[in-house]
Amino acid sequence: MAILPEPLEKLMLAFERLPGIGPKTASRLAFYMLRAPAEVSADLAEALKDIKISTALCKVCFNITAAGRDLCDICAAPERDNGLVCVVEEPMDVLALERTAGFAGRYHVLHGALSPIEGIGPDNLRIAELEDRVKEGRIREIIVATNPSMEGDATALYLRQRLETYPVHLTRLARGLPVGGDLEYADQSTLLRALAGRQDL
Amino acid sequence: MQILSLSLSNYRIFKRLEMDFPQRLTLLVGNNAQGKTSILEAIHFLSIFTSPLASSDREAINLLALKEEIPVGRIVGGIQKAGKKHTLEIRLILNPAQNGSGRLRKEVLIDGVKKKLFDAVGFFNSVLFLPQMTRILEDGPEERRKYIDQLLSQAYPGYVRALSDYQAALSRRNALLKLLFDKGGDEGQLAYWDEMIATNGATIIEARIKSISDFEEYFREQFRRLTGSREEIRLDYQPSYNGENQANRQLELGINQSASNPFGYAEIRENFLARLKTLRREEIRRGVTTIGPHRDEIRFFSNDIDLGVFGSRGQIRTAVMALKIAETQWLKDKSGELPVLLLDETLAELDELRRADLLNSLGLDEQAILTTTDLKLFSPDFAKTCQVWQVAEGRVEKSNSG
C-alpha cells in the first residue's frame, strides 16, 4: 500500500542509493524538490544528465576532464614538469594536491587501491597505463601518494615491484605529525612513523 | 589495585546498577541466572575491553535497549590505582546501519577523557576465574590462544595493537590468496601482506615466547604447592611460523631453560617470511594462510603427561586454579599492583581442602569478589569478613553478612 505517489517514491529511492544518505535525508530531499521552484529540479536534472555524457577520462593521467578532449587541463599545461608524476588513488586526491599549489608536475590517477577483500587487483586499476608512461623514459621521479592505509601501502609496495626495473626514482609521501599538532597527543603509530621518517635539520 | 564502585547501564540483565565494593572481600549471593556472573564479566571487561564470555561483544548490551534508536551499554568503574582514584568508562554503542545489523563501536574514557583502546588496555588489571575455564586445557588450541592473548594484553600494551594489525592483514592476505586461486593474477601482490603478517606476527610470537617462559615459573610454583610437590607442570609453546620440528625443539629448550632466548624478533621475522615464500604455491591452492601465530599451540604437561589429552578432571581443575593464582602474582610483578580477583562459583567445584587453601590465600592483600548460590559454602567466620550483596533478577541489595 503505497501512501505516496509513485514518482515521489521513485525519487526517494534514487536519493537513498547515494552514499551517505539514509531514508530520512532521502525523503527530506525528495519533499524539498517537490516544493522548490521548477528550475531547481530542472537544473539538477540537467546537471545529472550531463555528468556522464560530458565528462571523460584524460588519456594520459586518467583524471576527469570534459568530454571530447584528450587531455585534462593539467596534462595540457605546457609549463608543468613532465619529469615528475604524482600517483594518486582518486580524482579527489588531485584536487586536494592542487589546492596546495605546491606541486608543479603531472598526475596519474589509479582509480582505486589494491584491495583483496573487495577483489580489486592490479588489472582493475590504471597500473599498466602508468607502467607504459614510465617506459617512455621521460619521467625522472614518481611520487606515490596513495592513502596511508593498509590498502594504500599495499598498492605503493606493489608499484615499487612493478617499476623498480626502470630508471625512475620512486618516492612516497612523508607521513608523520600534523601541522599545528601537539606531540603529546599524537598516537603511537603516527609518532613511530614520524620518528622513522625524521629529516636532517 | 582496587575497584571501588561499579555502575552499569543497559548491560546484560541490568537496566541500571550501582554498587560499591569494600577493600577486601565481596560476596555476591543469588540463584542462577540472576546476574552474578554478569557483574564479574563487566568488571573484567574493564581490563581487557572485550567480553570474556560472549562470542560477540554486542551480546553484552541489554536486550530491551536494543530497541532504542541508538543502543548504548555502559560500564563505569571507580578505580583506585597507586593511591589515586580514577574513573574508567566503557561505552558499547550499536550504530544503526542501513540494513538492520548495526556495527558495534567501543569507546573507552579514563577520567572522562576519550582514549584509544590500544593505549588504555592494561590500565586496570583483574583476574577472572570461571568454572568453565577448564576449557583452556580441554578444548581446541584457539581457547589457549585466547587465554594467552587476554593475559598478555593486560601486561604489554603494544601486544593488542600487533594482534589487531595481524588479524587485519591476515584476513586481507587470505582474501588475496583466494582471489589468486580463482582468477589468477600477479603473485607479487602478496609481498606486502607477507611483510605485514611477518612483522606483526614476529612481535606476537616474541612476546609469547618471552612471557610464557616467564609466566611458567609462577605457574610451576603454584602447581607444585597445590599438589604437594607430587606433580611438575610444564608449558609447551609451539609457535607455528617455520613448520620445522627441529627448530621447534630448539625453541622448547630455550623456554625450559628460560635463559636468554636465541629466538629474537629479527630472527623470527626472517624465518617467518622465508617460510611464507616456500609455502606460497600451496597457500594459493588452499586459499588460506597456513602458518603464523593464529595457528600457535600451547600444551600443558604434568609429569610429562599431556593434561589436555590424559588429564583427570581433578588435575585439570588444579591446573586452572594454579594458572589463576600464578596470573595474579605475575600481573602484580608486571604492573606493581595486585589485580582484582574475580571468582565465579569457584568454591562449589573444589573439595574441602582446596577450598580452605584458596580462602586462606584470599583477601590478605588483594581485593576479591566472589559469587555463590549458597552462602553456606563459606564458614560464618569467613562470611563475616565479607560485604554481602544479594543479586536477584537484575537487582542488587546490600545485606548483612553471616
Coordinates of C-alpha atoms in Angstrom, one line a residue:
Chain A
M1 CA 0.0 0.0 0.0
A2 CA 1.8 3.0 -1.3
I3 CA 0.8 6.1 0.6
L4 CA 3.0 8.3 -1.6
P5 CA 2.6 8.6 -5.3
E6 CA 5.0 6.5 -7.3
P7 CA 7.1 9.4 -8.8
L8 CA 7.9 10.6 -5.2
E9 CA 8.8 7.1 -4.0
K10 CA 11.0 6.7 -7.0
L11 CA 12.9 9.9 -6.3
M12 CA 13.3 8.9 -2.7
L13 CA 14.7 5.6 -3.6
A14 CA 17.1 7.2 -6.1
F15 CA 18.4 9.5 -3.3
E16 CA 18.7 6.7 -0.9
R17 CA 21.1 4.9 -3.2
L18 CA 23.6 7.8 -2.9
P19 CA 26.5 7.3 -0.4
G20 CA 26.0 8.9 3.0
I21 CA 22.2 9.3 2.5
G22 CA 19.7 7.4 4.7
P23 CA 16.0 7.1 4.3
K24 CA 15.3 10.3 6.3
T25 CA 17.5 12.5 4.3
A26 CA 16.3 11.0 1.1
S27 CA 12.7 11.8 2.0
R28 CA 13.6 15.3 3.1
L29 CA 15.4 15.9 -0.2
A30 CA 12.5 14.5 -2.2
F31 CA 10.0 16.7 -0.5
Y32 CA 12.2 19.7 -0.9
M33 CA 12.3 19.0 -4.7
L34 CA 8.6 18.8 -4.7
R35 CA 8.1 22.2 -3.2
A36 CA 11.0 24.0 -4.7
P37 CA 10.6 26.1 -7.9
A38 CA 10.6 24.1 -11.1
E39 CA 14.0 25.4 -12.2
V40 CA 15.7 23.8 -9.1
S41 CA 14.8 20.3 -10.2
A42 CA 15.4 21.2 -13.8
D43 CA 18.9 22.4 -13.1
L44 CA 19.6 19.3 -11.1
A45 CA 18.2 17.0 -13.7
E46 CA 20.3 18.7 -16.4
A47 CA 23.5 18.5 -14.3
L48 CA 22.9 14.9 -13.5
K49 CA 22.3 14.0 -17.2
D50 CA 25.4 15.9 -18.3
I51 CA 27.7 14.4 -15.8
K52 CA 28.0 11.1 -17.6
I53 CA 27.7 12.5 -21.2
S54 CA 30.0 15.4 -20.9
T55 CA 32.9 14.1 -18.9
A56 CA 35.6 11.7 -19.9
L57 CA 38.9 10.5 -18.6
C58 CA 42.2 12.1 -19.6
K59 CA 44.0 9.8 -21.9
V60 CA 47.3 10.3 -20.2
C61 CA 46.7 10.6 -16.5
F62 CA 43.0 9.4 -16.2
N63 CA 41.9 12.3 -14.3
I64 CA 38.4 13.6 -15.1
T65 CA 38.1 16.0 -17.9
A66 CA 35.5 17.5 -20.3
A67 CA 34.1 15.1 -22.9
G68 CA 35.7 15.4 -26.4
R69 CA 39.1 16.4 -25.0
D70 CA 42.0 14.0 -25.0
L71 CA 43.9 15.8 -22.2
C72 CA 42.9 17.3 -18.9
D73 CA 43.9 20.8 -18.1
I74 CA 46.9 19.6 -16.1
C75 CA 48.3 17.4 -18.8
A76 CA 47.7 20.1 -21.4
A77 CA 49.5 22.8 -19.4
P78 CA 52.9 23.3 -21.1
E79 CA 54.6 24.8 -18.1
R80 CA 54.3 21.8 -15.9
D81 CA 57.2 19.4 -15.3
N82 CA 57.0 16.2 -17.4
G83 CA 59.6 14.5 -15.3
L84 CA 57.6 14.5 -12.1
V85 CA 54.5 12.4 -11.7
C86 CA 52.3 12.1 -8.6
V87 CA 50.3 8.8 -8.4
V88 CA 47.0 9.1 -6.5
E89 CA 44.1 6.8 -5.8
E90 CA 41.2 9.1 -6.8
P91 CA 40.5 12.3 -8.8
M92 CA 39.6 14.0 -5.5
D93 CA 43.2 13.5 -4.4
V94 CA 44.3 15.5 -7.4
L95 CA 42.1 18.3 -6.3
A96 CA 43.5 18.2 -2.7
L97 CA 47.1 18.3 -4.0
E98 CA 46.3 21.1 -6.5
R99 CA 44.8 23.2 -3.7
T100 CA 48.2 23.2 -2.1
A101 CA 49.7 24.9 -5.2
G102 CA 53.0 23.2 -4.1
F103 CA 53.2 20.7 -6.9
A104 CA 54.1 21.5 -10.5
G105 CA 54.4 18.1 -12.0
R106 CA 51.8 15.8 -13.6
Y107 CA 49.5 13.3 -12.1
H108 CA 48.4 9.7 -12.6
V109 CA 45.0 8.6 -11.2
L110 CA 44.8 4.9 -10.4
H111 CA 41.0 4.9 -9.7
G112 CA 41.3 2.9 -6.5
A113 CA 43.8 0.9 -4.5
L114 CA 44.6 -2.8 -4.4
S115 CA 42.0 -4.4 -2.1
P116 CA 41.9 -8.2 -1.8
I117 CA 38.7 -8.0 0.3
E118 CA 36.8 -6.1 -2.4
G119 CA 38.5 -8.3 -5.1
I120 CA 40.4 -5.4 -6.7
G121 CA 43.7 -6.4 -8.3
P122 CA 46.2 -4.6 -10.4
D123 CA 44.2 -5.2 -13.6
N124 CA 41.3 -3.2 -12.1
L125 CA 43.5 -0.2 -11.7
R126 CA 45.4 2.0 -14.1
I127 CA 48.7 0.4 -13.2
A128 CA 49.6 -0.9 -16.7
E129 CA 49.0 2.5 -18.1
L130 CA 51.4 4.0 -15.5
E131 CA 54.0 1.5 -16.5
D132 CA 53.6 2.5 -20.1
R133 CA 54.2 6.1 -19.2
V134 CA 57.3 5.2 -17.3
K135 CA 58.5 3.1 -20.3
E136 CA 58.6 6.2 -22.4
G137 CA 61.6 7.2 -20.3
R138 CA 60.8 10.9 -19.7
I139 CA 59.8 10.5 -16.1
R140 CA 62.6 11.2 -13.5
E141 CA 60.6 10.7 -10.3
I142 CA 57.3 9.1 -9.3
I143 CA 55.7 10.3 -6.1
V144 CA 53.4 7.6 -4.8
A145 CA 50.7 9.5 -2.9
T146 CA 48.2 6.6 -2.1
N147 CA 46.5 6.8 1.2
P148 CA 48.4 5.9 4.4
S149 CA 46.1 2.8 4.9
M150 CA 46.9 -0.9 4.6
E151 CA 45.4 -0.9 1.1
G152 CA 47.3 2.3 0.1
D153 CA 50.6 0.9 1.4
A154 CA 50.0 -2.4 -0.3
T155 CA 49.4 -0.5 -3.6
A156 CA 52.6 1.5 -3.0
L157 CA 54.7 -1.6 -2.4
Y158 CA 53.3 -3.3 -5.5
L159 CA 54.0 -0.2 -7.6
R160 CA 57.6 -0.4 -6.5
Q161 CA 57.8 -4.1 -7.6
R162 CA 56.4 -3.2 -11.0
L163 CA 58.6 -0.2 -11.6
E164 CA 61.9 -0.9 -9.9
T165 CA 63.4 -2.2 -13.1
Y166 CA 63.0 1.2 -14.8
P167 CA 65.5 4.0 -14.3
V168 CA 63.0 6.1 -12.3
H169 CA 63.3 7.5 -8.8
L170 CA 60.4 6.3 -6.6
T171 CA 59.3 8.3 -3.6
R172 CA 56.4 8.0 -1.1
L173 CA 54.7 10.9 0.6
A174 CA 56.1 11.5 4.1
R175 CA 53.9 10.6 7.0
G176 CA 54.0 12.0 10.4
L177 CA 52.8 14.7 12.6
P178 CA 50.1 17.1 11.5
V179 CA 51.0 20.8 11.2
G180 CA 50.0 22.6 14.4
G181 CA 49.6 19.3 16.2
D182 CA 50.8 18.5 19.7
L183 CA 53.4 15.8 20.2
E184 CA 51.8 14.5 23.3
Y185 CA 48.5 13.9 21.7
A186 CA 49.9 12.1 18.6
D187 CA 49.1 8.4 18.6
Q188 CA 51.8 5.8 18.9
S189 CA 51.9 4.6 15.3
T190 CA 52.0 8.1 13.9
L191 CA 54.7 9.1 16.3
L192 CA 56.7 5.9 15.4
R193 CA 56.4 6.7 11.7
A194 CA 57.4 10.3 12.3
L195 CA 60.5 9.1 14.1
A196 CA 61.4 6.7 11.3
G197 CA 60.9 9.4 8.7
R198 CA 62.8 12.1 10.5
Q199 CA 64.8 14.6 8.5
D200 CA 68.1 16.4 8.8
L201 CA 67.8 19.8 10.4
Chain B
M1 CA 44.7 -2.0 42.5
Q2 CA 41.0 -1.9 43.6
I3 CA 37.6 -1.3 42.2
L4 CA 35.7 1.0 44.5
S5 CA 32.4 1.2 42.6
L6 CA 30.7 -0.1 39.6
S7 CA 27.8 1.3 37.7
L8 CA 26.2 -0.4 34.7
S9 CA 23.5 0.7 32.3
N10 CA 21.9 -1.5 29.7
Y11 CA 24.4 -4.2 30.4
R12 CA 23.1 -7.8 30.1
I13 CA 20.2 -8.2 32.5
F14 CA 20.9 -4.9 34.2
K15 CA 18.9 -1.8 33.1
R16 CA 20.8 0.1 35.8
L17 CA 23.1 -1.0 38.6
E18 CA 25.1 0.9 41.2
M19 CA 27.4 -1.0 43.5
D20 CA 30.3 -0.3 45.8
F21 CA 33.0 -2.6 46.9
P22 CA 35.0 -2.8 50.1
Q23 CA 38.8 -3.0 50.1
R24 CA 38.9 -6.7 50.6
L25 CA 36.1 -9.2 50.1
T26 CA 32.8 -9.0 48.5
L27 CA 30.3 -11.9 48.2
L28 CA 27.6 -11.9 45.5
V29 CA 24.8 -14.2 46.6
G30 CA 21.9 -15.3 44.5
N31 CA 20.2 -18.0 42.5
N32 CA 21.3 -18.9 39.0
A33 CA 20.6 -16.6 36.1
Q34 CA 20.2 -13.5 38.3
G35 CA 23.2 -11.6 37.0
K36 CA 26.0 -12.5 39.4
T37 CA 28.4 -13.6 36.7
S38 CA 27.5 -10.6 34.5
I39 CA 28.8 -8.4 37.3
L40 CA 32.1 -10.2 37.2
E41 CA 32.1 -10.1 33.4
A42 CA 31.6 -6.4 33.4
I43 CA 34.5 -5.8 35.8
H44 CA 36.8 -8.0 33.7
F45 CA 35.6 -6.1 30.7
L46 CA 37.2 -3.0 32.2
S47 CA 40.6 -4.9 32.0
I48 CA 40.5 -6.5 28.6
F49 CA 37.9 -4.3 26.7
T50 CA 36.1 -7.3 25.4
S51 CA 33.7 -9.8 27.0
P52 CA 35.4 -12.8 28.4
L53 CA 32.2 -14.8 27.9
A54 CA 30.3 -13.6 24.8
S55 CA 31.3 -14.6 21.3
S56 CA 30.4 -11.1 20.3
D57 CA 30.5 -8.0 22.5
R58 CA 27.1 -6.9 21.3
E59 CA 25.6 -9.7 23.3
A60 CA 26.5 -7.7 26.4
I61 CA 24.1 -5.0 25.6
N62 CA 20.7 -5.3 27.3
L63 CA 18.1 -6.8 25.1
L64 CA 15.5 -4.2 25.8
A65 CA 18.0 -1.4 25.0
L66 CA 18.4 -2.9 21.5
K67 CA 15.0 -1.5 20.7
E68 CA 16.2 2.1 21.3
E69 CA 17.3 4.2 18.4
I70 CA 21.0 4.1 19.3
P71 CA 21.5 1.3 22.0
V72 CA 24.3 2.1 24.4
G73 CA 25.6 -0.2 27.1
R74 CA 27.8 1.4 29.7
I75 CA 30.3 0.1 32.3
V76 CA 31.7 2.7 34.7
G77 CA 34.3 1.6 37.3
G78 CA 35.6 3.7 40.1
I79 CA 39.3 2.5 40.2
Q80 CA 41.9 3.0 42.8
K81 CA 45.4 2.7 41.4
A82 CA 48.7 3.7 43.0
G83 CA 46.8 5.6 45.7
K84 CA 44.9 7.6 43.2
K85 CA 41.2 7.5 42.2
H86 CA 40.2 7.2 38.6
T87 CA 37.0 6.5 36.6
L88 CA 37.2 4.1 33.8
E89 CA 34.2 4.1 31.5
I90 CA 33.4 1.8 28.5
R91 CA 30.6 2.6 26.1
L92 CA 29.3 0.0 23.8
I93 CA 27.5 1.8 21.1
L94 CA 25.5 -0.1 18.5
N95 CA 25.4 2.1 15.4
P96 CA 22.2 1.7 13.5
A97 CA 23.1 0.6 9.9
Q98 CA 21.0 0.7 6.8
N99 CA 20.4 -3.0 6.6
G100 CA 19.4 -3.9 10.2
S101 CA 22.6 -5.3 11.6
G102 CA 24.4 -2.4 13.2
R103 CA 28.1 -2.1 13.9
L104 CA 29.3 -2.1 17.5
R105 CA 31.6 0.7 18.4
K106 CA 33.6 0.8 21.7
E107 CA 34.7 3.9 23.4
V108 CA 37.0 4.0 26.4
L109 CA 37.2 7.0 28.7
I110 CA 39.7 7.4 31.5
D111 CA 38.7 10.2 33.9
G112 CA 36.3 11.5 31.3
V113 CA 38.9 11.7 28.5
K114 CA 38.4 9.5 25.5
K115 CA 41.3 7.2 24.9
K116 CA 42.3 4.8 22.2
L117 CA 41.6 1.2 23.1
F118 CA 45.3 0.3 22.4
D119 CA 46.5 3.0 24.8
A120 CA 44.1 2.3 27.6
V121 CA 44.3 -1.5 27.8
G122 CA 46.2 -2.6 30.9
F123 CA 45.0 0.4 32.9
F124 CA 43.0 -1.8 35.3
N125 CA 44.0 -5.3 35.9
S126 CA 41.8 -8.2 37.1
V127 CA 42.0 -11.9 37.1
L128 CA 38.8 -13.8 36.3
F129 CA 38.2 -17.4 37.4
L130 CA 35.1 -19.1 35.9
P131 CA 34.3 -22.8 36.4
Q132 CA 34.2 -23.3 32.7
M133 CA 37.8 -22.2 32.4
T134 CA 38.8 -25.8 32.4
R135 CA 38.1 -25.4 28.6
I136 CA 41.5 -23.7 28.4
L137 CA 43.1 -27.1 28.8
E138 CA 40.4 -29.3 27.4
D139 CA 39.2 -27.5 24.2
G140 CA 40.9 -26.7 21.0
P141 CA 44.1 -24.5 20.6
E142 CA 42.0 -21.4 20.0
E143 CA 40.9 -21.4 23.6
R144 CA 44.5 -21.4 24.8
R145 CA 45.5 -18.7 22.3
K146 CA 42.6 -16.5 23.5
Y147 CA 43.7 -17.1 27.1
I148 CA 47.3 -16.1 26.4
D149 CA 46.2 -13.1 24.4
Q150 CA 44.0 -11.8 27.2
L151 CA 46.7 -12.3 29.7
L152 CA 49.4 -10.6 27.6
S153 CA 47.2 -7.8 26.6
Q154 CA 47.0 -6.7 30.3
A155 CA 50.7 -6.8 30.7
Y156 CA 52.0 -5.5 27.3
P157 CA 50.2 -2.5 25.8
G158 CA 51.8 -3.0 22.4
Y159 CA 50.6 -6.6 22.1
V160 CA 46.9 -5.7 21.4
R161 CA 47.9 -3.4 18.6
A162 CA 50.1 -6.1 16.9
L163 CA 47.4 -8.6 17.4
S164 CA 44.8 -6.4 15.7
D165 CA 47.1 -5.4 12.9
Y166 CA 47.9 -9.0 12.4
Q167 CA 44.3 -10.0 12.2
A168 CA 43.5 -7.2 9.7
A169 CA 46.4 -8.2 7.4
L170 CA 45.6 -11.9 7.8
S171 CA 42.1 -11.6 6.5
R172 CA 43.3 -9.5 3.6
R173 CA 46.0 -11.9 2.8
N174 CA 43.6 -14.8 2.8
A175 CA 41.2 -12.9 0.5
L176 CA 44.1 -12.3 -1.8
L177 CA 45.1 -16.0 -1.8
K178 CA 41.6 -17.0 -2.8
L179 CA 41.5 -14.3 -5.4
L180 CA 44.8 -15.5 -6.9
F181 CA 43.5 -19.1 -7.0
D182 CA 40.1 -18.2 -8.5
K183 CA 41.1 -15.5 -11.0
G184 CA 44.9 -15.7 -11.2
G185 CA 46.9 -12.5 -11.2
D186 CA 50.2 -11.2 -10.2
E187 CA 51.6 -13.0 -7.1
G188 CA 53.8 -10.0 -6.4
Q189 CA 50.7 -8.5 -4.7
L190 CA 51.4 -10.9 -1.8
A191 CA 54.7 -9.3 -0.9
Y192 CA 53.2 -6.5 1.1
W193 CA 50.8 -8.8 3.1
D194 CA 53.7 -11.3 3.7
E195 CA 55.6 -8.4 5.2
M196 CA 52.7 -7.3 7.3
I197 CA 51.9 -10.6 8.9
A198 CA 55.6 -11.5 9.4
T199 CA 56.3 -8.1 11.1
N200 CA 53.3 -8.2 13.4
G201 CA 53.4 -12.0 13.8
A202 CA 57.0 -11.8 14.9
T203 CA 56.1 -9.2 17.6
I204 CA 53.3 -11.5 18.8
I205 CA 55.5 -14.6 18.8
E206 CA 58.4 -12.9 20.5
A207 CA 56.0 -11.6 23.2
R208 CA 54.5 -15.1 23.6
I209 CA 57.9 -16.8 23.9
K210 CA 59.3 -14.3 26.4
S211 CA 56.2 -14.1 28.6
I212 CA 55.2 -17.8 28.5
S213 CA 58.6 -18.8 29.8
D214 CA 58.5 -16.1 32.4
F215 CA 54.9 -17.0 33.4
E216 CA 55.7 -20.7 33.5
E217 CA 57.9 -20.1 36.6
Y218 CA 55.0 -18.7 38.5
F219 CA 52.6 -21.4 37.3
R220 CA 55.0 -24.2 38.2
E221 CA 55.5 -22.9 41.7
Q222 CA 51.7 -22.7 42.3
F223 CA 51.1 -26.1 40.8
R224 CA 53.8 -27.6 43.0
R225 CA 52.2 -26.0 46.0
L226 CA 48.7 -27.3 45.2
T227 CA 49.8 -30.8 44.5
G228 CA 52.2 -31.1 47.5
S229 CA 55.1 -31.2 45.1
R230 CA 53.9 -34.5 43.6
E231 CA 53.4 -33.1 40.2
E232 CA 55.6 -31.0 38.0
I233 CA 53.9 -28.8 35.4
R234 CA 55.4 -27.7 32.1
L235 CA 54.1 -25.4 29.4
D236 CA 55.0 -26.3 25.9
Y237 CA 54.6 -23.4 23.5
Q238 CA 54.6 -24.5 19.9
P239 CA 54.8 -21.4 17.6
S240 CA 53.7 -22.1 14.0
Y241 CA 55.9 -19.9 11.8
N242 CA 58.5 -22.2 10.4
G243 CA 56.9 -25.6 10.5
E244 CA 60.3 -27.2 11.1
N245 CA 60.1 -29.6 14.0
Q246 CA 63.8 -29.3 14.6
A247 CA 63.6 -25.6 15.2
N248 CA 60.6 -26.1 17.4
R249 CA 62.5 -28.4 19.6
Q250 CA 65.3 -25.9 19.9
L251 CA 62.8 -23.3 20.9
E252 CA 61.4 -25.6 23.6
L253 CA 64.8 -25.9 25.1
G254 CA 65.0 -22.1 25.1
I255 CA 61.8 -21.9 27.0
N256 CA 62.6 -24.5 29.6
Q257 CA 66.0 -23.1 30.4
S258 CA 64.3 -19.7 30.4
A259 CA 67.7 -18.3 29.8
S260 CA 68.3 -15.6 27.2
N261 CA 66.4 -16.8 24.2
P262 CA 68.1 -17.1 20.9
F263 CA 64.8 -16.5 19.1
G264 CA 64.7 -12.8 18.8
Y265 CA 62.3 -10.6 16.8
A266 CA 64.5 -10.2 13.8
E267 CA 65.2 -13.9 13.5
I268 CA 61.6 -14.9 13.9
R269 CA 60.5 -12.4 11.3
E270 CA 63.1 -13.6 8.8
N271 CA 62.2 -17.2 9.2
F272 CA 58.6 -16.5 9.0
L273 CA 59.0 -14.6 5.8
A274 CA 61.2 -17.2 4.2
R275 CA 58.7 -19.9 5.1
L276 CA 55.8 -17.9 3.6
K277 CA 57.8 -17.8 0.4
T278 CA 58.3 -21.5 0.2
L279 CA 54.7 -22.2 1.1
R280 CA 53.3 -19.7 -1.4
R281 CA 52.2 -22.2 -4.1
E282 CA 50.4 -24.4 -1.6
E283 CA 48.8 -21.5 0.2
I284 CA 47.4 -20.2 -3.0
R285 CA 46.0 -23.6 -3.8
R286 CA 44.4 -23.8 -0.3
G287 CA 43.3 -20.2 -0.2
V288 CA 44.4 -19.7 3.5
T289 CA 47.5 -18.7 5.4
T290 CA 48.7 -21.9 6.9
I291 CA 51.3 -20.7 9.4
G292 CA 51.5 -17.9 11.9
P293 CA 50.5 -17.1 15.5
H294 CA 46.9 -17.8 14.6
R295 CA 48.0 -21.4 14.4
D296 CA 50.1 -21.5 17.6
E297 CA 49.5 -24.2 20.2
I298 CA 50.3 -24.3 23.9
R299 CA 50.2 -27.7 25.6
F300 CA 50.1 -28.4 29.4
F301 CA 52.3 -31.3 30.6
S302 CA 52.2 -32.7 34.1
N303 CA 54.9 -35.1 34.9
D304 CA 55.3 -35.3 31.1
I305 CA 51.7 -36.3 30.6
D306 CA 49.6 -34.1 28.3
L307 CA 46.8 -32.9 30.5
G308 CA 44.7 -31.8 27.6
V309 CA 44.5 -35.5 26.5
F310 CA 45.1 -37.6 29.6
G311 CA 44.4 -35.2 32.4
S312 CA 41.8 -36.2 35.0
R313 CA 39.1 -33.7 35.9
G314 CA 40.8 -33.1 39.2
Q315 CA 44.2 -32.5 37.7
I316 CA 42.7 -30.0 35.2
R317 CA 40.9 -28.1 37.9
T318 CA 44.0 -27.9 39.9
A319 CA 45.9 -26.7 36.9
V320 CA 43.4 -23.9 36.2
M321 CA 43.5 -22.9 39.8
A322 CA 47.3 -22.7 39.7
L323 CA 47.0 -20.8 36.5
K324 CA 44.8 -18.2 38.0
I325 CA 46.9 -17.7 41.2
A326 CA 50.0 -17.6 39.1
E327 CA 48.3 -15.0 36.9
T328 CA 47.6 -12.8 39.9
Q329 CA 51.2 -12.9 41.1
W330 CA 52.6 -12.4 37.6
L331 CA 50.4 -9.4 36.9
K332 CA 51.4 -8.0 40.2
D333 CA 55.1 -8.2 39.4
K334 CA 54.5 -6.8 35.9
S335 CA 52.3 -3.8 36.9
G336 CA 53.5 -3.3 40.5
E337 CA 49.9 -3.8 41.9
L338 CA 47.8 -6.7 42.8
P339 CA 45.0 -7.3 40.3
V340 CA 41.4 -7.6 41.5
L341 CA 40.4 -11.3 41.8
L342 CA 37.0 -12.3 40.4
L343 CA 35.9 -15.8 41.3
D344 CA 32.7 -17.2 39.9
E345 CA 31.2 -20.2 41.7
T346 CA 34.7 -21.4 42.1
L347 CA 34.3 -22.9 45.6
A348 CA 31.5 -25.3 44.7
E349 CA 33.8 -27.0 42.4
L350 CA 36.6 -27.6 44.9
D351 CA 37.0 -30.1 47.6
E352 CA 37.2 -29.1 51.3
L353 CA 41.0 -28.9 51.4
R354 CA 41.4 -26.8 48.3
R355 CA 38.6 -24.6 49.3
A356 CA 40.3 -23.8 52.6
D357 CA 43.5 -23.3 50.8
L358 CA 42.0 -20.8 48.4
L359 CA 40.1 -18.9 51.1
N360 CA 43.2 -18.7 53.2
S361 CA 45.2 -17.3 50.4
L362 CA 42.4 -14.8 49.6
G363 CA 41.9 -11.3 50.7
L364 CA 45.1 -11.0 52.7
D365 CA 46.3 -8.2 50.4
E366 CA 44.2 -8.2 47.3
Q367 CA 40.6 -7.4 46.7
A368 CA 38.4 -10.3 45.7
I369 CA 34.8 -10.5 44.5
L370 CA 33.2 -13.9 44.7
T371 CA 29.9 -15.3 43.6
T372 CA 27.9 -18.1 45.1
T373 CA 24.5 -19.6 45.1
D374 CA 24.9 -20.9 48.6
L375 CA 26.2 -18.8 51.4
K376 CA 26.7 -22.0 53.5
L377 CA 29.7 -22.9 51.5
F378 CA 31.5 -20.3 53.5
S379 CA 32.3 -20.6 57.2
P380 CA 30.5 -17.9 59.2
D381 CA 33.8 -16.5 60.2
F382 CA 34.8 -16.1 56.6
A383 CA 31.4 -14.6 55.7
K384 CA 31.7 -12.1 58.4
T385 CA 34.8 -10.5 56.7
C386 CA 32.8 -10.1 53.5
Q387 CA 30.4 -7.5 52.2
V388 CA 27.4 -9.5 51.0
W389 CA 25.3 -8.3 48.1
Q390 CA 22.1 -10.2 47.2
V391 CA 21.6 -10.5 43.5
A392 CA 18.1 -11.2 42.2
E393 CA 16.5 -10.6 38.8
G394 CA 19.0 -7.9 37.8
R395 CA 18.8 -6.0 41.1
V396 CA 21.3 -5.9 43.9
E397 CA 20.9 -5.2 47.5
K398 CA 23.4 -5.0 50.4
S399 CA 22.6 -7.4 53.1
N400 CA 24.3 -8.1 56.4
S401 CA 26.8 -10.8 56.3
G402 CA 26.8 -14.0 58.3

